[in-house]
Amino acid sequence: MSFGDPNNPYGQQQGGQPGYGYPQQGQPQGQPGYGYPQAPPVQPYGGGYPGGPTEMPGGVKAARVMLYVIAGFQVIGAILFIFTGVAIDKAKDDPALKDDVQFQDLADFSSGAIYGLGVAVLLWGALAIFLAVKFGSGGNGIRITTMVFGIITAILGIYPFIIVGLAHTVLAILVTVFVGKSDGGAWFERQRV
């Protein structure tokens, strides 16, 4: 008696070979192996990648570059403050400017205060560099600190330095938005290896 081709799954089965067609009697039901494979578990961030995104999102990279640009502007501002302090110190001794009322108003402002403002501007730039450097390894605290930094920088760019601070304001708003987006949140809240 012939059973046909032994490799044909639709032909008559020989001697009850398990694994072809429907499960045999006595074989447990609901085990993998029949139908489609089971899906992997769903991850909260990163589109199924374990632990979140593996590469820094484009918006976060842009925010990092903008922080470096803000730091560069801060260094330029600190240099201008220090040069202004030096110029006022030298001009206080000029007898031609003793009668100039506008200069005397400026000279009444302490050169030490101008130097102090220069140091404060330089420290604000150092904070921008620190935050930018920490984007690769920092957690959610760096994200929140960067957002607060961006908001404060935008406000300071609007009020005292309207024309000069316009670039600061725009960059700070963009930094805050890019870091605050959901892909920025996923980046800063990812699991670190």
mmCIF file of C-alpha atoms in Angstrom:
data_model
loop_
_atom_site.group_PDB
_atom_site.id
_atom_site.type_symbol
_atom_site.label_atom_id
_atom_site.label_comp_id
_atom_site.label_asym_id
_atom_site.label_seq_id
_atom_site.Cartn_x
_atom_site.Cartn_y
_atom_site.Cartn_z
ATOM 1 C CA MET A 1 0.000 0.000 0.000
ATOM 2 C CA SER A 2 1.399 3.377 -1.010
ATOM 3 C CA PHE A 3 1.050 6.519 1.093
ATOM 4 C CA GLY A 4 2.157 8.942 -1.602
ATOM 5 C CA ASP A 5 4.922 11.499 -1.207
ATOM 6 C CA PRO A 6 6.142 11.520 2.423
ATOM 7 C CA ASN A 7 7.057 15.255 2.166
ATOM 8 C CA ASN A 8 3.593 16.376 1.077
ATOM 9 C CA PRO A 9 1.886 17.956 4.104
ATOM 10 C CA TYR A 10 -1.532 17.579 2.462
ATOM 11 C CA GLY A 11 -1.190 13.900 1.682
ATOM 12 C CA GLN A 12 -2.096 11.007 3.905
ATOM 13 C CA GLN A 13 0.018 11.007 7.058
ATOM 14 C CA GLN A 14 2.323 8.126 7.880
ATOM 15 C CA GLY A 15 2.225 6.630 11.322
ATOM 16 C CA GLY A 16 0.944 9.751 13.118
ATOM 17 C CA GLN A 17 3.854 12.130 12.644
ATOM 18 C CA PRO A 18 3.410 15.036 15.083
ATOM 19 C CA GLY A 19 3.899 18.574 13.881
ATOM 20 C CA TYR A 20 1.922 18.435 10.618
ATOM 21 C CA GLY A 21 -1.569 19.789 10.183
ATOM 22 C CA TYR A 22 -3.671 20.072 13.281
ATOM 23 C CA PRO A 23 -2.290 19.265 16.738
ATOM 24 C CA GLN A 24 -2.552 15.622 17.680
ATOM 25 C CA GLN A 25 -4.581 14.357 20.572
ATOM 26 C CA GLY A 26 -2.754 14.704 23.842
ATOM 27 C CA GLN A 27 -0.629 17.620 22.601
ATOM 28 C CA PRO A 28 -1.122 20.763 24.750
ATOM 29 C CA GLN A 29 -3.103 23.517 23.094
ATOM 30 C CA GLY A 30 -2.105 27.217 22.990
ATOM 31 C CA GLN A 31 1.631 26.727 22.677
ATOM 32 C CA PRO A 32 3.629 28.723 20.150
ATOM 33 C CA GLY A 33 4.377 27.054 16.878
ATOM 34 C CA TYR A 34 1.034 27.308 15.114
ATOM 35 C CA GLY A 35 -0.093 30.413 13.253
ATOM 36 C CA TYR A 36 1.740 33.689 13.436
ATOM 37 C CA PRO A 37 4.621 34.237 15.861
ATOM 38 C CA GLN A 38 3.911 36.157 19.015
ATOM 39 C CA ALA A 39 4.623 39.889 18.976
ATOM 40 C CA PRO A 40 7.390 41.287 21.180
ATOM 41 C CA PRO A 41 6.279 43.254 24.258
ATOM 42 C CA VAL A 42 5.430 46.905 23.693
ATOM 43 C CA GLN A 43 8.043 49.412 24.905
ATOM 44 C CA PRO A 44 6.905 52.812 26.266
ATOM 45 C CA TYR A 45 9.405 54.902 24.224
ATOM 46 C CA GLY A 46 11.554 54.534 21.180
ATOM 47 C CA GLY A 47 9.265 52.605 18.847
ATOM 48 C CA GLY A 48 9.928 49.159 20.278
ATOM 49 C CA TYR A 49 13.643 49.628 20.946
ATOM 50 C CA PRO A 50 14.527 48.409 24.404
ATOM 51 C CA GLY A 51 15.371 51.296 26.687
ATOM 52 C CA GLY A 52 14.302 54.169 24.420
ATOM 53 C CA PRO A 53 16.005 55.802 21.454
ATOM 54 C CA THR A 54 19.582 54.831 20.744
ATOM 55 C CA GLU A 55 20.472 57.993 18.813
ATOM 56 C CA MET A 56 19.888 61.585 19.895
ATOM 57 C CA PRO A 57 16.830 63.014 18.059
ATOM 58 C CA GLY A 58 17.404 65.839 15.588
ATOM 59 C CA GLY A 59 15.604 68.440 17.698
ATOM 60 C CA VAL A 60 17.744 67.636 20.717
ATOM 61 C CA LYS A 61 20.901 67.845 18.590
ATOM 62 C CA ALA A 62 19.762 71.251 17.323
ATOM 63 C CA ALA A 63 19.077 72.429 20.886
ATOM 64 C CA ARG A 64 22.576 71.335 21.873
ATOM 65 C CA VAL A 65 24.130 73.357 19.040
ATOM 66 C CA MET A 66 21.985 76.371 19.980
ATOM 67 C CA LEU A 67 23.248 76.165 23.563
ATOM 68 C CA TYR A 68 26.812 76.364 22.245
ATOM 69 C CA VAL A 69 25.830 79.406 20.146
ATOM 70 C CA ILE A 70 24.258 81.063 23.196
ATOM 71 C CA ALA A 71 27.471 80.382 25.131
ATOM 72 C CA GLY A 72 29.462 82.055 22.344
ATOM 73 C CA PHE A 73 27.222 85.126 22.538
ATOM 74 C CA GLN A 74 27.690 85.157 26.308
ATOM 75 C CA VAL A 75 31.477 85.177 25.932
ATOM 76 C CA ILE A 76 31.237 88.093 23.475
ATOM 77 C CA GLY A 77 28.937 89.922 25.910
ATOM 78 C CA ALA A 78 31.319 89.344 28.823
ATOM 79 C CA ILE A 79 34.232 90.730 26.781
ATOM 80 C CA LEU A 80 32.167 93.818 25.919
ATOM 81 C CA PHE A 81 31.271 94.370 29.586
ATOM 82 C CA ILE A 82 34.916 94.098 30.639
ATOM 83 C CA PHE A 83 36.073 96.484 27.880
ATOM 84 C CA THR A 84 33.342 98.918 28.920
ATOM 85 C CA GLY A 85 34.540 98.782 32.537
ATOM 86 C CA VAL A 86 38.133 99.440 31.456
ATOM 87 C CA ALA A 87 37.039 102.322 29.194
ATOM 88 C CA ILE A 88 35.021 103.957 31.978
ATOM 89 C CA ASP A 89 37.940 103.649 34.402
ATOM 90 C CA LYS A 90 40.270 105.373 31.926
ATOM 91 C CA ALA A 91 37.731 108.019 30.956
ATOM 92 C CA LYS A 92 37.046 109.058 34.564
ATOM 93 C CA ASP A 93 40.458 110.737 34.625
ATOM 94 C CA ASP A 94 39.863 112.699 31.386
ATOM 95 C CA PRO A 95 39.343 116.417 32.261
ATOM 96 C CA ALA A 96 37.310 117.014 29.058
ATOM 97 C CA LEU A 97 34.599 114.627 30.243
ATOM 98 C CA LYS A 98 34.243 116.197 33.720
ATOM 99 C CA ASP A 99 31.535 118.550 32.417
ATOM 100 C CA ASP A 100 29.677 115.946 30.306
ATOM 101 C CA VAL A 101 26.461 115.137 32.194
ATOM 102 C CA GLN A 102 25.690 111.947 30.264
ATOM 103 C CA PHE A 103 29.164 110.557 30.875
ATOM 104 C CA GLN A 104 28.987 111.460 34.561
ATOM 105 C CA ASP A 105 25.735 109.476 34.853
ATOM 106 C CA LEU A 106 27.531 106.504 33.299
ATOM 107 C CA ALA A 107 30.651 107.081 35.433
ATOM 108 C CA ASP A 108 28.537 107.082 38.594
ATOM 109 C CA PHE A 109 27.713 103.477 37.833
ATOM 110 C CA SER A 110 30.545 101.597 39.460
ATOM 111 C CA SER A 111 33.073 99.958 37.173
ATOM 112 C CA GLY A 112 33.135 97.105 39.695
ATOM 113 C CA ALA A 113 29.428 96.523 38.997
ATOM 114 C CA ILE A 114 30.176 96.425 35.270
ATOM 115 C CA TYR A 115 32.942 93.882 35.885
ATOM 116 C CA GLY A 116 30.497 91.905 38.046
ATOM 117 C CA LEU A 117 27.959 91.896 35.214
ATOM 118 C CA GLY A 118 30.678 90.663 32.871
ATOM 119 C CA VAL A 119 31.460 87.766 35.214
ATOM 120 C CA ALA A 120 27.733 86.949 35.571
ATOM 121 C CA VAL A 121 27.343 86.879 31.790
ATOM 122 C CA LEU A 122 30.381 84.610 31.525
ATOM 123 C CA LEU A 123 28.997 82.240 34.183
ATOM 124 C CA TRP A 124 25.646 82.085 32.333
ATOM 125 C CA GLY A 125 27.567 81.050 29.218
ATOM 126 C CA ALA A 126 29.430 78.403 31.225
ATOM 127 C CA LEU A 127 26.065 77.024 32.360
ATOM 128 C CA ALA A 128 24.971 76.796 28.706
ATOM 129 C CA ILE A 129 28.123 74.834 27.860
ATOM 130 C CA PHE A 130 27.642 72.528 30.856
ATOM 131 C CA LEU A 131 24.055 71.760 29.830
ATOM 132 C CA ALA A 132 25.053 71.130 26.207
ATOM 133 C CA VAL A 133 27.801 68.743 27.272
ATOM 134 C CA LYS A 134 25.413 66.791 29.522
ATOM 135 C CA PHE A 135 22.874 66.154 26.715
ATOM 136 C CA GLY A 136 24.542 62.835 25.873
ATOM 137 C CA SER A 137 24.442 61.344 29.359
ATOM 138 C CA GLY A 138 22.097 63.514 31.402
ATOM 139 C CA GLY A 139 18.698 62.509 32.669
ATOM 140 C CA ASN A 140 15.403 64.301 33.101
ATOM 141 C CA GLY A 141 16.985 66.798 35.539
ATOM 142 C CA ILE A 142 19.207 68.140 32.733
ATOM 143 C CA ARG A 143 16.129 68.440 30.523
ATOM 144 C CA ILE A 144 14.210 70.447 33.131
ATOM 145 C CA THR A 145 17.242 72.632 33.917
ATOM 146 C CA THR A 146 17.688 73.318 30.198
ATOM 147 C CA MET A 147 14.041 74.316 29.866
ATOM 148 C CA VAL A 148 14.309 76.696 32.856
ATOM 149 C CA PHE A 149 17.578 78.070 31.419
ATOM 150 C CA GLY A 150 15.850 78.672 28.066
ATOM 151 C CA ILE A 151 12.885 80.449 29.616
ATOM 152 C CA ILE A 152 15.062 82.714 31.788
ATOM 153 C CA THR A 153 17.369 83.472 28.841
ATOM 154 C CA ALA A 154 14.378 84.362 26.649
ATOM 155 C CA ILE A 155 12.993 86.717 29.301
ATOM 156 C CA LEU A 156 16.375 88.384 29.859
ATOM 157 C CA GLY A 157 16.795 88.716 26.094
ATOM 158 C CA ILE A 158 13.485 90.559 25.822
ATOM 159 C CA TYR A 159 13.659 93.036 28.666
ATOM 160 C CA PRO A 160 17.047 94.628 29.202
ATOM 161 C CA PHE A 161 18.609 94.001 25.788
ATOM 162 C CA ILE A 162 15.786 94.251 23.270
ATOM 163 C CA ILE A 163 17.873 94.623 20.093
ATOM 164 C CA VAL A 164 20.986 92.700 21.140
ATOM 165 C CA GLY A 165 18.975 90.048 22.964
ATOM 166 C CA LEU A 166 16.739 89.179 20.028
ATOM 167 C CA ALA A 167 19.071 86.379 18.927
ATOM 168 C CA HIS A 168 19.230 85.124 22.520
ATOM 169 C CA THR A 169 15.452 85.176 22.775
ATOM 170 C CA VAL A 170 14.873 83.243 19.558
ATOM 171 C CA LEU A 171 17.557 80.659 20.334
ATOM 172 C CA ALA A 172 16.357 80.210 23.919
ATOM 173 C CA ILE A 173 12.743 79.683 22.820
ATOM 174 C CA LEU A 174 13.852 77.094 20.249
ATOM 175 C CA VAL A 175 16.004 75.284 22.830
ATOM 176 C CA THR A 176 13.053 75.147 25.229
ATOM 177 C CA VAL A 177 10.678 73.837 22.554
ATOM 178 C CA PHE A 178 13.062 71.205 21.152
ATOM 179 C CA VAL A 179 13.975 69.842 24.579
ATOM 180 C CA GLY A 180 10.352 69.952 25.754
ATOM 181 C CA LYS A 181 8.948 67.910 22.850
ATOM 182 C CA SER A 182 8.052 64.237 23.314
ATOM 183 C CA ASP A 183 11.125 62.936 21.469
ATOM 184 C CA GLY A 184 13.268 65.118 23.750
ATOM 185 C CA GLY A 185 11.498 63.615 26.751
ATOM 186 C CA ALA A 186 12.087 60.116 25.399
ATOM 187 C CA TRP A 187 15.789 60.887 24.947
ATOM 188 C CA PHE A 188 16.342 62.232 28.455
ATOM 189 C CA GLU A 189 14.230 59.524 30.126
ATOM 190 C CA ARG A 190 15.818 56.579 28.305
ATOM 191 C CA GLN A 191 17.591 53.800 30.139
ATOM 192 C CA ARG A 192 21.331 54.243 30.249
ATOM 193 C CA VAL A 193 23.717 51.378 29.706
#
